[in-house]
Every structure is written in C-alpha cells, then in structure tokens.
Coordinates of C-alpha atoms in Angstrom, one line a residue:
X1 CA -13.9 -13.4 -66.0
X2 CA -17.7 -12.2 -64.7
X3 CA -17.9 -11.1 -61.1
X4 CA -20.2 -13.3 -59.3
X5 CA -22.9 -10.5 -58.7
X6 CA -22.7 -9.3 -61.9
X7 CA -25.9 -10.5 -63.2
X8 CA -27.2 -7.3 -60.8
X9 CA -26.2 -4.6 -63.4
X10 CA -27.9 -3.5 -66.3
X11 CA -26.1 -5.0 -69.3
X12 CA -27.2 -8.5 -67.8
X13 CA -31.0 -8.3 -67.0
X14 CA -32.2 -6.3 -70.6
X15 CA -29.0 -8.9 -71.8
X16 CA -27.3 -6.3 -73.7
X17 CA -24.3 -8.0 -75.1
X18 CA -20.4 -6.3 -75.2
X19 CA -18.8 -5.5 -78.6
X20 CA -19.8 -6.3 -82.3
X21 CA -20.3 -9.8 -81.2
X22 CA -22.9 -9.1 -78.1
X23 CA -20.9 -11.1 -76.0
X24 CA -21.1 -12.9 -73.9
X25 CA -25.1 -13.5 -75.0
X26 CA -25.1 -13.6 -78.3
X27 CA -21.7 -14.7 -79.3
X28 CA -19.9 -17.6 -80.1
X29 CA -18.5 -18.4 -77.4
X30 CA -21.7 -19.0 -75.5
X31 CA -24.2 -20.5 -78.0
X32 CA -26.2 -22.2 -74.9
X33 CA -28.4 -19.7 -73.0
X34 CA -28.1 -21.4 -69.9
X35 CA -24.1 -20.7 -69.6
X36 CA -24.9 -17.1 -69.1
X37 CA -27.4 -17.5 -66.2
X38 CA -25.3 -16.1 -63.1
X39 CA -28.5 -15.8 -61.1
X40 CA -27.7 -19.3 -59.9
X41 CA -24.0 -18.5 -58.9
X42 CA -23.4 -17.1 -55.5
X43 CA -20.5 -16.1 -54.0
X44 CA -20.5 -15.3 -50.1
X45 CA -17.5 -12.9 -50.1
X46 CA -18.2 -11.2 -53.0
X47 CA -22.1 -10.1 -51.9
X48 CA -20.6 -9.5 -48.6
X49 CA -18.5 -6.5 -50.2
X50 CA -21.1 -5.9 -52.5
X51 CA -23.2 -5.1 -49.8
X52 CA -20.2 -3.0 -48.1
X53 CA -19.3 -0.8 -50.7
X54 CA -20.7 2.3 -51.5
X55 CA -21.0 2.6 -55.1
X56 CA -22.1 5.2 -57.6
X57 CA -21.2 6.2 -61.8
X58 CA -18.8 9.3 -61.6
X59 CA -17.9 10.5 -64.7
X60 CA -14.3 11.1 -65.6
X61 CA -12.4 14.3 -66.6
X62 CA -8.9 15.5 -66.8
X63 CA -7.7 18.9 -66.0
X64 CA -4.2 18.1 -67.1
X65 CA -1.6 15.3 -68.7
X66 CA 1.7 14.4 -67.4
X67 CA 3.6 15.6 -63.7
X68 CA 5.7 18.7 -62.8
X69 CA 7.5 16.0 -60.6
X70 CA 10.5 13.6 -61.5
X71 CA 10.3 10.9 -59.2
X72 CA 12.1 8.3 -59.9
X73 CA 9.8 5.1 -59.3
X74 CA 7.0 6.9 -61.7
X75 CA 6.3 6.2 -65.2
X76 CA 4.3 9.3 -65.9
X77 CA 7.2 11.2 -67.7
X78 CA 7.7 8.5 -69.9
X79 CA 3.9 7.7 -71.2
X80 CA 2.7 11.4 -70.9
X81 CA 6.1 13.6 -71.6
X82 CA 5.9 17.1 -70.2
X83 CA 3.4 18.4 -67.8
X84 CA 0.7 20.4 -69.8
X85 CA -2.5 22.0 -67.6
X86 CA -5.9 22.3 -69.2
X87 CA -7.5 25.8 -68.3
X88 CA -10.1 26.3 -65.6
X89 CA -12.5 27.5 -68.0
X90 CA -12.0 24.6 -70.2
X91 CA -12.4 22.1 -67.6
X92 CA -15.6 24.0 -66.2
X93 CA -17.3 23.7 -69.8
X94 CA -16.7 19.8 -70.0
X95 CA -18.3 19.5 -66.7
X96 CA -21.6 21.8 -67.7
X97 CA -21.9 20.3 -70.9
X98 CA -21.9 16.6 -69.6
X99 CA -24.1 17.5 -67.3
X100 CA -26.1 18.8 -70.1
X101 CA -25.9 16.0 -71.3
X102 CA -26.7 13.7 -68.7
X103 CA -29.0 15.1 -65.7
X104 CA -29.1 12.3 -63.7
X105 CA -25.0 12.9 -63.5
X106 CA -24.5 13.6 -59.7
X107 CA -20.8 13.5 -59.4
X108 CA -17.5 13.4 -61.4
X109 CA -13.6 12.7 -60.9
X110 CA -10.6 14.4 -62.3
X111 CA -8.7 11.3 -63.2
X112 CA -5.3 12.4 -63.8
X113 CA -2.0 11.4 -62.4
X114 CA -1.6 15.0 -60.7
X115 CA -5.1 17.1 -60.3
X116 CA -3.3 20.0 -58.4
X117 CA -0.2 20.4 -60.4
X118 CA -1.5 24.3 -60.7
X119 CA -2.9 25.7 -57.3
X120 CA -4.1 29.1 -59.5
X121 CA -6.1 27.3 -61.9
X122 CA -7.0 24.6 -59.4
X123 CA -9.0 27.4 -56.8
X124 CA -10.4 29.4 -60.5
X125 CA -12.2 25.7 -60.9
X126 CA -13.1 26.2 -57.8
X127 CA -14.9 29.5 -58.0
X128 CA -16.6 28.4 -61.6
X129 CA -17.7 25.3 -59.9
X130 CA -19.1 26.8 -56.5
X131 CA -21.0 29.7 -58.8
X132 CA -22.7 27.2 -61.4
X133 CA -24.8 25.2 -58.8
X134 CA -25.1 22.5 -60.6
X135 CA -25.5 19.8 -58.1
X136 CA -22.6 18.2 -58.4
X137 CA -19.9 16.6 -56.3
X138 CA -16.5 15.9 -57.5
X139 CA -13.1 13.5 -56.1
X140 CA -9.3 14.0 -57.1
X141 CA -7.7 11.3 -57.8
X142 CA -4.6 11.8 -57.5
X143 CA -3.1 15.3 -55.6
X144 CA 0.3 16.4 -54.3
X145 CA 1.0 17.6 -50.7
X146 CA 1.9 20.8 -51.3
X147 CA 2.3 23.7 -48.8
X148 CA -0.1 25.5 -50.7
X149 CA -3.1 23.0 -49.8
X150 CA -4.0 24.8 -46.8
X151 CA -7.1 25.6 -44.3
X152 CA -8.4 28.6 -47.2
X153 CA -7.8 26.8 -50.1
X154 CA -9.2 23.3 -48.8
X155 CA -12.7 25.3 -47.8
X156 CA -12.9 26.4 -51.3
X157 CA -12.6 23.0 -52.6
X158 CA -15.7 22.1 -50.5
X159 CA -17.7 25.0 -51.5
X160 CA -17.1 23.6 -54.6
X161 CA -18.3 20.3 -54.0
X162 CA -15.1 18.7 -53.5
X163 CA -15.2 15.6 -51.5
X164 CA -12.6 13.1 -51.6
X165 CA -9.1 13.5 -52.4
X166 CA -6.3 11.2 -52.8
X167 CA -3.0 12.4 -51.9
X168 CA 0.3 10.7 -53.4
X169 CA 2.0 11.2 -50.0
X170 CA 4.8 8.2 -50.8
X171 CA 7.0 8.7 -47.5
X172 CA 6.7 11.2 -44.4
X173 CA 10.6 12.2 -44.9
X174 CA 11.2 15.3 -47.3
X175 CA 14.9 13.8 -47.3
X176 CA 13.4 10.8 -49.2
X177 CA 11.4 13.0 -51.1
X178 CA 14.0 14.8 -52.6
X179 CA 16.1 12.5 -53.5
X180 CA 12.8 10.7 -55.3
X181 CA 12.3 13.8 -57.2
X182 CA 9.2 15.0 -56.1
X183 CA 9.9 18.5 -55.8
X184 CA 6.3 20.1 -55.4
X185 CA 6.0 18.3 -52.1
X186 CA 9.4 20.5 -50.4
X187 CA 8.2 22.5 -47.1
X188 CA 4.5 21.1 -47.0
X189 CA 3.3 20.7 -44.1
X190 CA 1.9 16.9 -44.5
X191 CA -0.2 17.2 -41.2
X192 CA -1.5 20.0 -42.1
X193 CA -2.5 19.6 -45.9
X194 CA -4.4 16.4 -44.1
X195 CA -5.9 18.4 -41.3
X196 CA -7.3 21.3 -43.3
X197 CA -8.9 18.9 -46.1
X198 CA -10.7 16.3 -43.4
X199 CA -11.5 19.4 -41.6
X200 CA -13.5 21.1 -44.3
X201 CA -15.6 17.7 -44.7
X202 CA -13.1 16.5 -47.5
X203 CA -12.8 13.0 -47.3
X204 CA -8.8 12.1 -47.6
X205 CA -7.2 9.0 -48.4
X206 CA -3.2 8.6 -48.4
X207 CA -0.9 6.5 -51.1
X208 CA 2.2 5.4 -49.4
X209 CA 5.2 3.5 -50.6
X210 CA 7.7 1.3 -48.4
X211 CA 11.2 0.3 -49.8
X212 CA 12.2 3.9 -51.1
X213 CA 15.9 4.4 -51.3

C-alpha cells in the first residue's frame, strides 16, 4: 500500500521501479501506466503531516547486538542471544568511511536495541567523534537510564554531535524495574539522566509501558 504523497520522492518522478520486476512501473501487476499516476490522489491528513514532519535520510549503524538486561516483556535475548559490544574504534571507522562514501551524509543513528549498554566505550565514541569533524549529527535509538548518564557525560555526547536520544524508561518505580529485570537502570536518577541530556541541547524522548506487573 503507496502513501498518498508518495509520488513526491525520487523513485516515483525518474519512475525507478522496486525489485527484479520494477514494480510497481514496470511490472505485471500494473501493465496500464495510468494506475501508477498518484499525482491525482490527495489525501488531506496525510499532506497535513507531511507538511508537519521534519524529515531527513540518517544512515543506520550499530555499536552492539543483544541487551545486558533480562526483562521480562523483551524479546531481545531470544532473537539476539547474549549481549556483544562492537568497539569504539570500529564503530568510528564505519561512520568515516560512509561518510566517505557519501558526502552529502549529514547525520546517522545507532539503531540497536541498547546504544549505551557500555558507558566506556560509549564516551571513547564520543571523543573519536568530537575530534574527526566531520559534520555530522547522530540519534540513539534506543538508551538505558543509567546513573552513569549524567551532566559530564551528556555534554560529551553533544560535543559529539549527539542530538536525540530515546530512553527505554518503561516505568518510574525501580521496584517494578527489578522485578522486570532491567538491572542497568538500579539507582539512576531518572530526573536527572533527563535533565542533564535536554540540558546539553540533546533532544530526549521517553518509551513507557503501562500494565507491568
């Protein structure tokens, strides 16, 4: 199913089909030209958000597979099996090198379940990133509160170009916590870890989960 704007990117106006078969232009399933001609569909809500939501290509990277957690409502453990952290350095040279690769490239994400899961190699990124200059900005998607995510550590992300984390905060209550198994957020400081990353310009955004036992 074709969003209503799409006939807006790329693939659609130079008609560069998807797959072996070019669809949707070129493929069986559409043999009439005119059943691909979304310039005359309009939908109001969807060019409403279109026109809404900031949007830009960030290309993705992982600094590690798995979680150091256990929590019992996650699948993580069972697709990625133990928690394994990519070095700094290795991450670093992706990053140059797809850069390298792609100048245009303004900002990336590191798209794993848990981009913090090591504090020590998480702030070495840091320092590789914030000595390279090269121009680009960079999200989490998906952090722990931790009690080590604090007011120095969060100003080195953003020296670094960090600029949007998502933190898996789940629940307020540490007692619900621990009996979820996530054992890397014990003793943070939630208001704090939130504080000290909107305070250093970091944009923040919260996941939260109702109906824990």
């Amino acid at each position: 199913v074709f969003w209503p704007q799409c006939h807006t990117e790329k693939a659609f106006t130079e008609k560069k089909g998807f797959g072996n078969s070019g669809f949707p232009f070129t493929s069986k399933e559409y043999a009439d030209a005119a059943s691909v001609d979304y310039t005359k569909v309009d939908v109001p809500n969807a060019r409403w958000h279109e026109q809404h939501t900031f949007t830009c290509f960030a290309f993705p990277t992982y600094s590690s597979r798995g979680c150091p957690n256990a929590c019992i409502y996650c699948t993580e453990r069972n697709f990625a099996g133990r928690f394994r952290i990519r070095s700094a350095d290795r991450v670093f040279g992706d990053v140059r090198r797809q850069k390298a690769l792609r100048p245009e490239l303004r900002m990336f994400r590191l798209h794993e379940s848990t981009s913090n899961g090591s504090v020590p190699q998480l702030a070495k990124f840091c320092d590789l990133m914030a000595g390279a200059s090269l121009g680009l900005s960079w999200a989490m998607n998906g952090a722990i509160m931790r009690k080590e995510i604090d007011e120095r550590l969060a100003a080195k992300l953003a020296t670094a170009g960090c600029c949007f984390i998502n933190y898996g905060l789940e629940t307020a209550s540490h007692r619900v916590l621990a009996g979820c198994g996530k054992t890397l957020s014990r003793d943070a400081d939630f208001d704090r870890v939130v504080r000290s990353t909107a305070d250093a310009g970091i944009e923040v955004a919260l996941n939260i989960m109702f109906g824990l036992p």
